Amino acid sequence: MNKPELLLTPTSVDDIIPLSEAGADSFVIGEERFGLRLAGEFSKEDVKKAIQLAHSKNKKVYVAMTGLFHNDKVDEVEQYLKFVHEAGADAVLFGDPAIIMARKTLGIDIPLHWDPHTLATNWYTCNYWGKKGAKRAVLSKELSMDEIIEIKENAEVEVEVQIHGMTCMFQSRRPLVHNYFEYQGKKLKVEEEKGKLYLFDPDRDNYYPVFEDSNGTHIMSPNDMCIIDELQELVEAGIDCFKIDGILKSPEYLIEVTKLYRKAIDLCVTDVDEYEDIADELLERIEEIQPESRPLDTGFFFKETVY
Amino acid sequence: MVEVFDRISEIRDGKRVIVKKPELLAPAGNLEKLKIAIHYGADAVYLGGEEYSLRANADNFTIDEIREGVEFAKKHGAKVYGTTNIIAHNENIDGLEEYLKALEDAGVTGIIVADPLIIETCKRVAPKLERHLSTQQSLSNWKAAQYWKEEGLERVVLARETSAEEIREIKEKVDIEVEIFVHGAMCIAYSGRCVLSNHMTARDSNRGGCCHSCRWNYDMFQNTDDKNFIPLSTENTPFTMSSKDMNLIKHVPEIIELGVDSLKIEGRMKSIHYIATVVSVYRKVIDAYCADPENFVFKDEWLTELAKCANRDTAEGFFKEFPGVNEQLFKNHSHKTSHEFAGMVLDYDEESKMVTLQQRNYFKPGDEVEFFGPEIENFTMVVDKIFDEKGNEIDAARHPLQIVKFRVDQPVYRYNMMRKEN
Ligand code: SF4
């Protein structure tokens, strides 16, 4: 059985070594100018350093260029892609086809991972982007276990699935929090409030994290998905990469969670019985370190969505 | 003036005229709306079938109805596009080929499409159909437009987040048709990037299940220690995320000069009164500008006319300036329209000056009403005696779809509409 890769989004360069030692196989990093909702802001210098550190541990680094670009960024996108390539990144994440065009113009063959957030929902389209140069598809978070497995069965590209952490529910280009405070006639330094602001939904008794950056307003899921005790089916299906999203999490938390998932994945491959025996315990250990304001759930894996 | 691939205007007998008149594209929620949209001046309409069209609860068309719609459109020199802009899941693959073939067979000109699954399948099984990239892909840069051109698409619908300047650059750099939204409701999120409804109601927004969760009221809290949530909003000012509706009527001349190929009106769920009003105003502005751009003057009556069917405040989206607090709706998301659709003309007898009208809302003798339609200038009058079909005088037109007759001094025509101030 293939062992799936365990991917982390680190909060800073300082996380690379400890997360590598905790069991991460790969990292997604980048800067807000080109990537959306990253766990940490990595300058070009940081990117170079992170790549060097990760490579020294035989780990991979992917750089996020998942933004929805307007004309003003088209040239910069090309320059940044060139930089990422020269810095030795192992792949670039993209959603906007402008990246495919830029890669062609530059004549470089850096691998691409297709990560359009909400749009990767069927196997045919994953394969379409595969033909356009994507080596991997990062699936949308709103899919059920059955849908994910069917995609994997039919995919000609690698398949990545998020298994832990927060997900995004909404992105607007507008500064909605700013506008709201202006409407109330109040002032708030919204940039300083990342990770502290929540929208409360009284009907569902949920708190949704909300933050603003140069890409607009982002509203996040009220719970952290966690399927450390339900990995077996995905491993057996041959999913190529499992992602733990580190956004709005502390390095200490991420290191602990990485260790636990490392153990779970290794056991799924080498000793399924043992995995089944300790799966509940692994989940409990995550519950112990889980922030009070972030309940755990199983995302969309076992939910039925209609339309 | 921009240098675009096809010339927008030329000088004829010393006078500049617009030679590239853009398409006016209107929504068709059902057959009646399709006919009204075309009758009131739409060059093209877009409609959806049951399965693939992102309006799970709009009236949807069967293939036979699409065929009938296409026939009607062709007779009037208009086009029909099929909306197939869901972000498909595996389960939507089955049946797709048949559906696209049926659309092609029904004579539809093209499809509006977001998912490469449907783009590619269409190329393979229904190659006669044009493919237009849906706004669900949030296309907002010229490089991406170039990409879709190379993929063989005829047209791209731009993200609602693109500005006039950005549209100009896209038209200058890429030889592809560009369609923009000019009027109607808009998502406050990037299209396709909102899954609020998936989380809150287990309905997939990218397959038509959106529950407008953005317009609900929320309370804002601050939490710095993982335990205590401190309220930042008061009961009177809940947090909400509604965008004012788009209204670019004043910018139609600039949009034409930018070389935009199609001006799209949103609203497959809207009433025929709304469609007729909005389409006819845009029709008038486009025609007036194209006929004589140098002497064109914007008439305030066009704004007044549009306001008669609006139930939400409007703004200009991202077209000129980045939208701020004034482009959002906080307390009242909608209000009553100033006018109400009262009836549709079925027939008019020039000799007796009697109109035969289908009632759409209550009216009675003595009410002041306004008639409008493509053949006439708007006029108001006071309703005199009303008769039923058999010629018996009645005290009011009370019943929906009831056929009534009364005297109208000026001639009116079939499909003209009558409205009444609220
Ligand atoms: S909830 Fe609002 S922003 Fe989201 S898809 Fe629906 S209308 Fe658009």
XYZ file of C-alpha atoms and ligand atoms in Angstrom:
737
model
C 0.000 0.000 0.000
C 1.218 3.475 -0.837
C 1.875 5.647 2.147
C 0.124 8.981 1.747
C 2.073 12.152 2.190
C 1.311 14.273 5.276
C 1.197 17.949 4.369
C 1.231 20.885 6.780
C 0.799 24.604 6.393
C 3.366 26.033 8.844
C 3.000 29.380 10.585
C 6.638 30.464 10.022
C 10.070 29.268 8.951
C 10.684 28.235 12.547
C 8.040 25.542 12.229
C 9.773 23.687 9.405
C 12.265 21.681 11.434
C 10.017 20.773 14.380
C 7.142 19.848 12.080
C 9.499 17.771 9.936
C 10.626 15.976 13.040
C 7.034 15.500 14.128
C 6.342 13.678 10.877
C 5.325 16.164 8.184
C 6.352 15.177 4.651
C 5.632 18.436 2.896
C 4.658 22.066 3.405
C 2.574 24.706 1.718
C 3.911 28.218 2.222
C 3.641 31.553 0.468
C 2.618 35.153 0.835
C -0.766 36.825 0.959
C -0.071 38.674 -2.280
C -0.301 35.448 -4.259
C -1.801 32.813 -1.978
C -5.071 32.704 -0.093
C -5.571 32.103 3.626
C -2.082 30.915 4.482
C -1.134 29.851 8.002
C 1.904 32.135 7.912
C 3.344 34.963 5.851
C 6.574 33.915 4.115
C 8.679 36.605 2.454
C 10.860 35.622 -0.485
C 13.745 35.210 1.931
C 11.577 32.997 4.119
C 10.583 30.920 1.116
C 14.213 30.313 0.241
C 15.062 29.462 3.828
C 12.084 27.171 4.238
C 12.973 25.290 1.064
C 16.541 24.871 2.201
C 15.520 23.627 5.644
C 12.858 21.295 4.350
C 15.105 19.857 1.667
C 17.799 19.214 4.243
C 15.249 16.978 5.944
C 14.149 15.440 2.635
C 10.793 17.181 2.817
C 8.970 18.979 0.037
C 7.847 22.584 -0.217
C 4.977 23.835 -2.335
C 4.282 27.511 -2.819
C 0.705 28.793 -2.911
C -0.315 31.001 -5.834
C -3.996 30.319 -5.366
C -5.225 33.926 -5.596
C -7.924 35.245 -7.911
C -5.774 37.635 -9.885
C -6.732 40.930 -11.460
C -4.814 42.550 -14.333
C -2.553 44.501 -11.993
C -0.962 41.278 -10.755
C -0.452 39.525 -14.085
C 3.177 40.628 -14.518
C 4.028 40.091 -10.892
C 2.585 36.604 -11.004
C 5.023 35.733 -13.746
C 7.988 37.174 -11.846
C 6.998 35.430 -8.666
C 6.565 32.116 -10.442
C 10.061 32.516 -11.833
C 11.352 33.255 -8.354
C 9.606 30.215 -6.883
C 11.042 28.010 -9.597
C 14.562 29.315 -9.080
C 14.228 28.974 -5.326
C 13.738 25.263 -5.908
C 10.171 24.771 -4.749
C 8.758 21.330 -5.483
C 5.442 22.586 -6.824
C 3.178 25.600 -7.167
C -0.492 25.643 -6.162
C -2.833 27.438 -8.536
C -6.489 28.108 -9.186
C -6.308 30.826 -11.836
C -5.331 29.620 -15.343
C -3.157 32.747 -15.619
C -0.550 30.617 -13.803
C -0.626 28.008 -16.569
C -0.076 30.790 -19.103
C 2.779 32.276 -17.089
C 4.476 28.904 -16.753
C 4.232 28.447 -20.500
C 5.669 31.902 -21.219
C 8.552 31.279 -18.859
C 9.155 27.883 -20.398
C 9.632 26.225 -17.015
C 8.321 22.886 -15.897
C 7.774 23.365 -12.181
C 5.012 20.928 -11.153
C 1.561 22.389 -10.598
C -1.060 21.443 -8.041
C -4.575 22.517 -8.946
C -6.144 24.050 -5.815
C -9.244 26.104 -6.670
C -10.733 25.748 -3.156
C -14.442 25.213 -3.860
C -14.229 24.109 -7.509
C -12.477 20.715 -7.382
C -15.557 18.541 -7.059
C -15.441 15.864 -9.770
C -12.846 13.529 -11.231
C -13.274 14.608 -14.831
C -12.296 18.178 -14.085
C -9.333 17.026 -11.986
C -8.111 15.106 -15.037
C -8.765 18.089 -17.281
C -6.335 20.210 -15.266
C -4.013 17.223 -15.239
C -3.842 17.449 -19.025
C -3.063 21.150 -18.653
C -0.062 20.383 -16.488
C -1.364 19.743 -12.981
C 0.288 16.850 -11.239
C -2.132 16.916 -8.346
C -5.673 18.052 -7.544
C -6.455 19.463 -4.120
C -10.064 18.484 -3.573
C -12.747 20.810 -2.277
C -13.597 20.411 1.377
C -17.317 20.073 0.796
C -17.148 16.507 -0.559
C -18.300 13.301 1.087
C -16.059 10.287 1.668
C -17.788 8.420 -1.164
C -17.283 11.282 -3.593
C -13.607 11.540 -2.674
C -13.063 7.840 -3.197
C -14.838 7.873 -6.538
C -12.648 10.767 -7.630
C -9.535 8.851 -6.621
C -10.693 5.759 -8.521
C -10.991 7.777 -11.714
C -8.205 10.300 -11.275
C -5.147 10.415 -13.485
C -3.585 12.959 -11.122
C -2.562 12.735 -7.484
C -5.352 13.520 -5.065
C -4.944 15.643 -1.942
C -7.566 15.801 0.802
C -7.722 17.975 3.900
C -8.203 15.841 6.981
C -7.736 18.317 9.800
C -8.341 21.943 10.693
C -10.357 24.928 9.676
C -11.789 25.456 6.183
C -12.971 28.553 4.358
C -16.694 29.081 3.804
C -16.711 32.435 2.051
C -14.460 34.968 0.387
C -15.542 38.421 -0.659
C -13.329 40.966 -2.313
C -14.896 43.656 -0.120
C -13.653 44.712 3.324
C -16.858 43.672 5.059
C -15.612 44.037 8.625
C -14.257 47.518 7.942
C -17.523 48.479 6.296
C -19.495 47.124 9.223
C -17.553 49.209 11.717
C -17.927 52.264 9.560
C -21.660 51.611 9.423
C -21.742 51.429 13.227
C -19.757 54.656 13.427
C -16.966 52.852 15.275
C -13.302 52.328 14.604
C -11.360 49.093 14.746
C -7.908 48.204 13.475
C -9.188 45.196 11.620
C -5.726 44.066 10.465
C -4.719 43.543 14.085
C -7.718 41.383 14.808
C -6.902 38.331 12.721
C -7.955 35.268 14.671
C -9.927 37.253 17.226
C -13.141 38.133 15.429
C -16.149 35.865 15.123
C -19.603 35.996 13.623
C -22.180 34.351 15.826
C -25.067 32.480 14.269
C -27.730 32.193 16.975
C -29.826 29.626 15.090
C -26.966 27.159 14.907
C -25.129 28.362 18.002
C -21.941 28.593 15.954
C -19.036 31.022 16.026
C -17.456 31.585 12.618
C -13.976 33.130 12.567
C -13.821 36.099 10.217
C -10.805 38.074 9.070
C -9.783 40.592 6.480
C -6.613 40.893 4.453
C -5.610 42.343 1.100
C -7.576 39.598 -0.653
C -10.820 40.616 1.003
C -12.959 39.130 3.759
C -12.767 35.478 4.708
C -15.278 33.575 6.828
C -14.140 30.258 8.232
C -15.809 27.067 9.428
C -17.104 27.024 13.016
C -15.453 23.689 13.805
C -12.139 22.034 13.039
C -12.553 18.919 10.996
C -10.724 15.944 12.428
C -10.868 12.423 11.052
C -7.842 10.903 12.724
C -10.037 7.926 13.637
C -11.489 7.519 10.140
C -8.387 7.465 7.954
C -8.331 3.850 6.942
C -10.769 4.043 4.059
C -8.915 6.971 2.541
C -5.539 5.271 2.908
C -6.902 2.100 1.337
C -8.369 4.118 -1.515
C -4.849 5.360 -2.205
C -5.330 9.083 -1.518
C -1.942 10.581 -2.229
C -1.766 13.378 0.278
C -3.420 14.331 3.560
C -3.411 17.957 4.571
C -3.499 19.512 8.020
C -4.324 23.192 7.706
C -2.485 25.294 10.242
C -4.363 28.522 9.760
C -5.081 30.308 13.056
C -3.285 27.592 15.037
C -0.215 27.736 17.272
C 3.013 25.950 16.355
C 2.783 23.819 19.526
C -0.678 22.646 18.580
C 0.425 21.816 15.043
C 3.425 19.823 16.233
C 1.253 17.704 18.526
C -1.391 17.121 15.895
C 1.246 16.208 13.313
C 2.742 13.592 15.627
C -0.640 12.010 16.197
C -1.566 11.903 12.514
C 1.891 10.569 11.665
C 1.255 7.687 13.980
C -2.234 7.099 12.612
C -1.108 7.087 8.973
C 1.861 4.805 9.640
C -0.359 2.316 11.425
C -2.981 2.411 8.681
C -0.289 1.209 6.324
C 1.615 -1.221 8.521
C -0.832 -2.517 11.102
C -4.504 -1.830 10.587
C -5.593 -3.804 13.654
C -3.390 -1.741 15.887
C -4.745 1.423 14.229
C -8.286 0.371 14.990
C -7.328 -0.319 18.568
C -5.858 3.100 19.201
C -7.943 5.295 16.862
C -10.257 6.454 19.662
C -7.336 7.217 21.867
C -5.721 9.331 19.152
C -8.926 11.309 18.821
C -9.059 11.854 22.577
C -5.521 13.166 22.567
C -6.499 15.750 19.972
C -9.578 16.678 21.989
C -7.312 17.344 24.946
C -5.294 19.974 23.130
C -8.175 21.405 21.140
C -8.946 25.087 21.898
C -12.260 25.480 23.674
C -13.588 27.800 20.982
C -12.956 25.247 18.228
C -15.081 22.111 18.552
C -14.151 19.149 16.370
C -16.333 17.608 13.701
C -15.905 15.409 10.648
C -16.373 18.107 8.019
C -18.370 16.914 5.031
C -17.020 13.374 5.041
C -20.217 11.849 6.406
C -22.724 14.578 5.613
C -25.286 14.507 2.888
C -25.540 17.695 0.855
C -28.492 18.354 -1.410
C -29.215 21.154 -3.855
C -11.501 55.482 -27.434
C -10.025 51.989 -27.292
C -8.403 50.161 -30.145
C -10.143 46.835 -29.942
C -10.216 44.014 -32.382
C -13.486 44.961 -33.977
C -14.126 48.617 -34.611
C -16.754 50.175 -32.372
C -17.630 53.264 -34.353
C -17.003 54.883 -37.680
C -17.596 58.228 -39.324
C -20.438 58.289 -41.805
C -21.171 61.545 -43.642
C -19.129 63.432 -41.109
C -21.016 61.929 -38.186
C -19.773 59.267 -35.780
C -22.069 56.276 -35.425
C -21.675 53.117 -33.380
C -21.216 50.141 -35.660
C -20.656 47.604 -32.954
C -23.889 47.494 -31.041
C -23.618 45.168 -28.066
C -26.061 42.417 -27.300
C -28.645 43.026 -24.593
C -28.997 39.738 -22.736
C -31.971 39.087 -20.474
C -33.009 36.311 -18.107
C -35.808 33.930 -19.069
C -37.159 32.102 -16.027
C -39.940 30.518 -18.051
C -41.542 30.713 -21.505
C -43.686 33.707 -20.696
C -40.670 35.631 -19.406
C -38.684 34.619 -22.475
C -41.324 36.023 -24.785
C -41.679 39.218 -22.797
C -37.908 39.772 -22.653
C -37.602 39.428 -26.417
C -40.704 41.454 -27.105
C -39.367 44.299 -24.970
C -36.063 44.372 -26.798
C -33.621 41.714 -25.585
C -31.239 40.509 -28.307
C -30.730 37.272 -26.466
C -32.021 35.420 -23.418
C -30.522 32.825 -21.128
C -32.494 30.006 -19.567
C -31.856 26.905 -17.536
C -32.967 23.310 -17.606
C -33.694 21.200 -14.561
C -30.291 19.776 -13.876
C -27.314 21.907 -14.632
C -28.308 25.502 -14.179
C -27.624 26.849 -10.672
C -31.195 27.849 -9.937
C -32.509 24.870 -8.094
C -35.805 26.573 -7.374
C -36.328 28.851 -10.375
C -38.916 27.708 -12.847
C -36.866 25.549 -15.126
C -37.432 24.644 -18.752
C -38.098 21.211 -20.183
C -36.416 20.478 -23.504
C -39.716 20.925 -25.331
C -40.149 24.336 -23.783
C -36.593 25.236 -24.752
C -37.390 24.233 -28.318
C -40.488 26.414 -28.278
C -38.480 29.274 -26.793
C -35.830 28.971 -29.484
C -38.463 29.014 -32.219
C -40.003 32.147 -30.781
C -36.595 33.774 -30.408
C -35.544 32.941 -33.973
C -38.721 34.408 -35.341
C -37.796 37.670 -33.639
C -34.118 37.576 -34.540
C -33.014 36.780 -30.983
C -30.733 34.117 -29.541
C -31.128 31.676 -26.686
C -28.312 30.530 -24.405
C -28.558 27.601 -22.024
C -27.207 28.076 -18.522
C -25.233 25.034 -17.425
C -23.015 26.676 -14.845
C -23.031 24.314 -11.889
C -19.764 23.131 -10.395
C -20.499 19.477 -11.039
C -19.971 16.527 -8.722
C -19.324 12.985 -9.955
C -23.024 12.194 -9.828
C -23.786 14.961 -12.342
C -21.667 13.337 -15.065
C -24.376 10.824 -15.932
C -26.922 12.382 -18.237
C -24.753 15.350 -19.171
C -24.050 14.214 -22.735
C -27.728 13.647 -23.459
C -28.629 16.992 -22.013
C -26.060 18.912 -24.065
C -27.058 17.072 -27.229
C -30.680 17.932 -26.533
C -29.784 21.603 -26.115
C -27.915 21.575 -29.409
C -30.766 19.803 -31.081
C -33.264 22.325 -29.688
C -31.379 25.054 -31.560
C -29.812 26.857 -28.617
C -26.914 29.119 -29.699
C -24.586 28.346 -26.836
C -24.119 27.456 -23.213
C -22.923 29.487 -20.242
C -20.614 27.150 -18.424
C -18.129 27.092 -15.546
C -16.928 23.538 -15.059
C -14.345 22.147 -17.532
C -16.238 18.851 -17.340
C -19.136 20.534 -19.123
C -16.913 22.695 -21.348
C -15.083 19.644 -22.692
C -18.107 17.377 -22.910
C -19.905 20.045 -24.895
C -17.032 20.320 -27.358
C -17.146 16.574 -27.863
C -20.857 15.836 -28.068
C -22.468 19.156 -29.037
C -19.835 21.008 -31.059
C -22.312 23.376 -32.662
C -22.921 25.073 -29.323
C -20.864 28.133 -28.451
C -19.270 27.951 -25.026
C -19.283 31.037 -22.810
C -17.341 30.977 -19.561
C -19.675 31.661 -16.626
C -18.981 34.278 -13.990
C -18.745 31.356 -11.539
C -15.090 31.111 -12.587
C -14.525 34.675 -11.304
C -12.426 35.568 -14.326
C -10.755 38.914 -13.654
C -7.509 39.131 -15.610
C -6.581 39.169 -19.278
C -4.145 36.266 -19.055
C -6.913 33.972 -17.902
C -9.124 35.343 -20.671
C -6.338 34.456 -23.108
C -6.287 30.955 -21.658
C -9.988 30.422 -22.307
C -9.663 31.836 -25.788
C -6.979 29.289 -26.555
C -9.323 26.636 -25.200
C -11.750 27.626 -27.936
C -14.368 29.516 -25.945
C -16.252 32.221 -27.815
C -16.991 34.413 -24.857
C -16.123 35.047 -21.210
C -18.449 36.503 -18.601
C -16.256 38.553 -16.305
C -16.287 38.459 -12.520
C -18.535 41.095 -11.037
C -15.418 42.320 -9.246
C -13.807 43.701 -12.420
C -13.691 47.452 -13.022
C -14.152 49.463 -16.218
C -10.381 49.931 -16.512
C -9.801 46.210 -16.167
C -12.459 45.459 -18.765
C -10.756 47.936 -21.100
C -7.433 46.157 -20.747
C -8.963 42.723 -21.255
C -10.682 43.917 -24.450
C -7.460 45.490 -25.676
C -5.290 42.483 -25.072
C -7.506 39.541 -25.950
C -9.655 38.932 -28.989
C -12.560 37.289 -27.205
C -16.154 38.348 -26.629
C -16.744 39.847 -23.208
C -20.024 39.811 -21.315
C -20.605 41.771 -18.119
C -23.418 42.012 -15.624
C -25.061 45.417 -15.775
C -28.190 45.043 -13.690
C -29.615 42.969 -10.857
C -28.705 41.183 -7.658
C -25.121 40.194 -7.034
C -23.280 37.898 -4.648
C -21.307 39.694 -2.001
C -18.772 36.860 -2.292
C -16.658 36.003 -5.304
C -18.999 33.844 -7.364
C -18.266 30.191 -6.789
C -16.269 30.916 -3.662
C -19.104 30.840 -1.156
C -20.156 27.629 0.543
C -22.038 29.207 3.438
C -25.174 27.312 2.469
C -23.288 24.002 2.377
C -22.266 24.555 5.984
C -25.413 26.117 7.335
C -28.179 24.277 5.512
C -26.485 21.282 3.835
C -27.390 22.691 0.439
C -24.719 23.045 -2.234
C -24.520 26.672 -3.336
C -22.482 25.819 -6.417
C -25.258 23.565 -7.654
C -28.078 26.022 -7.108
C -28.760 25.430 -3.431
C -27.757 28.866 -2.131
C -29.973 29.953 0.772
C -28.725 33.547 0.865
C -27.063 32.900 4.193
C -25.039 36.060 3.569
C -28.141 38.143 4.115
C -28.912 36.704 7.522
C -28.133 38.624 10.692
C -25.086 37.711 12.740
C -23.575 39.132 15.891
C -19.933 40.005 15.921
C -17.748 38.962 18.822
C -14.151 39.367 19.826
C -12.331 36.585 21.591
C -8.730 36.970 22.668
C -8.388 34.267 25.325
C -10.242 31.314 23.758
C -12.951 31.617 26.409
C -14.832 34.875 26.589
C -16.701 36.213 23.635
C -17.114 39.988 23.873
C -19.932 41.446 21.756
C -18.928 44.038 19.173
C -22.377 44.541 17.728
C -25.598 45.772 19.250
C -29.047 44.393 18.752
C -29.979 47.194 16.381
C -26.964 46.812 14.174
C -26.351 43.154 13.457
C -23.579 42.159 11.082
C -24.855 41.262 7.632
C -23.412 41.035 4.156
C -25.931 42.062 1.599
C -24.779 43.875 -1.530
C -26.944 46.525 -3.084
C -28.127 45.423 -6.496
C -26.088 46.355 -9.545
C -27.312 49.160 -11.761
C -25.026 50.422 -14.534
C -27.625 52.199 -16.656
C -25.743 55.497 -16.502
C -22.572 53.820 -17.745
C -24.091 52.161 -20.794
C -22.343 54.623 -23.171
C -18.964 53.886 -21.618
C -19.649 50.147 -21.696
C -20.424 50.380 -25.404
C -17.224 52.360 -26.035
C -15.219 49.754 -24.113
C -16.272 47.271 -26.752
C -18.153 45.001 -24.354
C -20.023 42.448 -26.439
C -22.936 41.625 -24.194
C -24.748 43.447 -21.390
C -26.367 41.003 -19.053
C -29.370 41.517 -16.815
C -29.633 39.223 -13.794
C -32.831 37.652 -12.536
C -34.386 34.438 -13.764
C -36.664 34.580 -10.716
C -37.906 38.110 -11.398
C -41.439 38.941 -12.591
C -42.394 39.781 -16.180
C -43.075 43.325 -15.058
C -39.506 43.609 -13.820
C -38.062 42.044 -16.972
C -40.149 44.246 -19.265
C -39.217 47.412 -17.396
C -35.494 46.765 -17.134
C -35.085 45.405 -20.658
C -36.982 48.280 -22.236
C -34.934 50.929 -20.416
C -31.600 49.374 -21.374
C -32.906 48.937 -24.932
C -33.733 52.636 -25.130
C -30.363 53.763 -23.786
C -28.366 51.465 -26.048
C -30.344 52.497 -29.118
C -30.211 56.195 -28.328
C -26.463 56.153 -27.768
C -25.617 54.048 -30.790
C -27.717 56.207 -33.111
C -25.942 59.418 -32.205
C -23.178 59.104 -29.611
C -21.978 62.704 -29.912
C -25.340 64.260 -29.096
C -26.451 61.684 -26.585
C -27.862 63.069 -23.328
C -28.809 60.821 -20.447
C -32.457 61.279 -19.494
C -33.421 61.124 -15.844
C -36.723 59.559 -16.802
C -34.783 56.334 -17.513
C -33.732 56.180 -13.872
C -37.252 56.941 -12.723
C -38.564 54.187 -14.942
C -36.094 51.603 -13.573
C -36.990 52.573 -10.026
C -40.599 51.588 -10.662
C -39.763 47.883 -10.517
C -36.885 47.911 -8.009
C -37.400 46.415 -4.584
C -33.797 46.899 -3.460
C -31.439 49.867 -3.478
C -28.909 49.841 -6.262
C -25.240 50.750 -6.686
C -22.510 50.383 -9.279
C -20.657 47.334 -7.998
C -16.937 47.524 -8.797
C -17.376 49.315 -12.117
C -15.979 52.704 -11.143
C -14.943 52.600 -7.522
C -14.221 49.983 -4.957
C -17.529 49.430 -3.123
C -17.684 50.507 0.509
C -20.249 50.758 3.253
C -22.700 52.644 1.027
C -22.793 49.837 -1.490
C -24.092 47.399 1.112
C -27.507 46.938 2.700
C -27.705 46.667 6.449
C -31.144 47.117 7.962
C -33.722 46.785 5.240
C -32.660 44.447 2.512
C -35.697 45.128 0.411
C -38.644 47.470 0.261
C -41.961 47.538 -1.534
C -41.719 48.528 -5.167
C -43.124 51.988 -5.905
C -45.361 50.552 -8.597
C -47.305 47.377 -8.983
C -47.958 45.391 -12.125
C -51.727 45.685 -12.659
C -52.399 44.059 -16.018
C -51.240 42.971 -19.461
C -52.879 44.047 -22.708
C -54.332 41.198 -24.744
C -56.117 43.227 -27.392
C -57.199 46.753 -28.330
C -60.075 47.821 -30.467
C -59.191 51.045 -32.283
C -62.776 51.868 -33.097
C -64.380 51.478 -29.698
C -61.082 52.354 -27.944
C -61.662 49.418 -25.616
C -58.728 47.466 -24.227
C -58.940 43.790 -23.330
C -56.621 43.240 -20.424
C -55.508 40.360 -18.232
C -55.578 41.411 -14.576
C -52.360 40.923 -12.581
C -53.240 42.963 -9.508
C -56.324 44.587 -8.043
C -57.512 47.836 -9.595
C -60.810 49.678 -9.782
C -62.474 52.615 -11.533
C -60.877 55.888 -10.514
C -57.381 54.416 -10.123
C -54.577 56.169 -11.897
C -52.665 53.715 -14.055
C -49.672 53.878 -16.393
C -49.234 51.998 -19.674
C -45.850 51.162 -21.149
C -44.490 49.011 -23.940
C -42.106 49.037 -26.869
C -44.655 50.561 -29.300
C -45.793 53.423 -27.086
C -44.522 56.279 -24.978
C -45.487 55.799 -21.330
C -48.773 57.513 -20.462
C -50.985 57.668 -17.419
C -54.771 57.798 -17.253
C -57.623 57.275 -14.838
C -59.582 54.069 -15.216
C -63.241 54.592 -16.053
C -65.938 51.893 -15.970
C -64.641 48.311 -16.005
C -66.476 45.446 -17.701
C -66.053 41.700 -17.536
C -65.639 39.526 -20.622
C -69.354 39.340 -21.182
C -69.724 43.091 -21.045
C -71.209 43.330 -17.545
C -69.993 46.294 -15.560
C -67.981 45.303 -12.477
C -66.934 47.332 -9.439
C -63.279 46.276 -9.589
C -60.853 43.904 -11.292
C -60.349 41.611 -8.334
C -59.290 38.238 -9.640
C -55.825 37.234 -10.800
C -55.713 36.605 -14.568
C -59.319 37.809 -14.904
C -60.102 39.208 -18.380
C -61.523 42.745 -18.213
C -62.313 45.570 -20.625
C -62.302 49.329 -20.251
C -61.738 52.440 -22.309
C -58.225 53.657 -23.127
C -58.116 56.703 -25.386
C -54.635 56.185 -26.736
C -53.875 53.027 -28.692
C -52.110 50.218 -26.841
C -50.763 46.932 -28.130
C -50.647 43.288 -27.160
C -48.107 42.670 -24.368
C -48.127 46.340 -23.308
C -48.253 46.476 -19.542
C -50.282 48.490 -17.113
C -48.902 49.434 -13.706
C -50.302 51.302 -10.732
C -48.581 53.330 -8.058
C -48.545 51.601 -4.678
S -24.958 33.048 0.367
Fe -24.827 35.093 -0.558
S -22.722 35.297 -1.252
Fe -23.103 33.122 -0.876
S -23.697 32.278 -2.863
Fe -25.565 32.848 -1.782
S -26.027 34.966 -2.450
Fe -23.895 34.525 -2.990
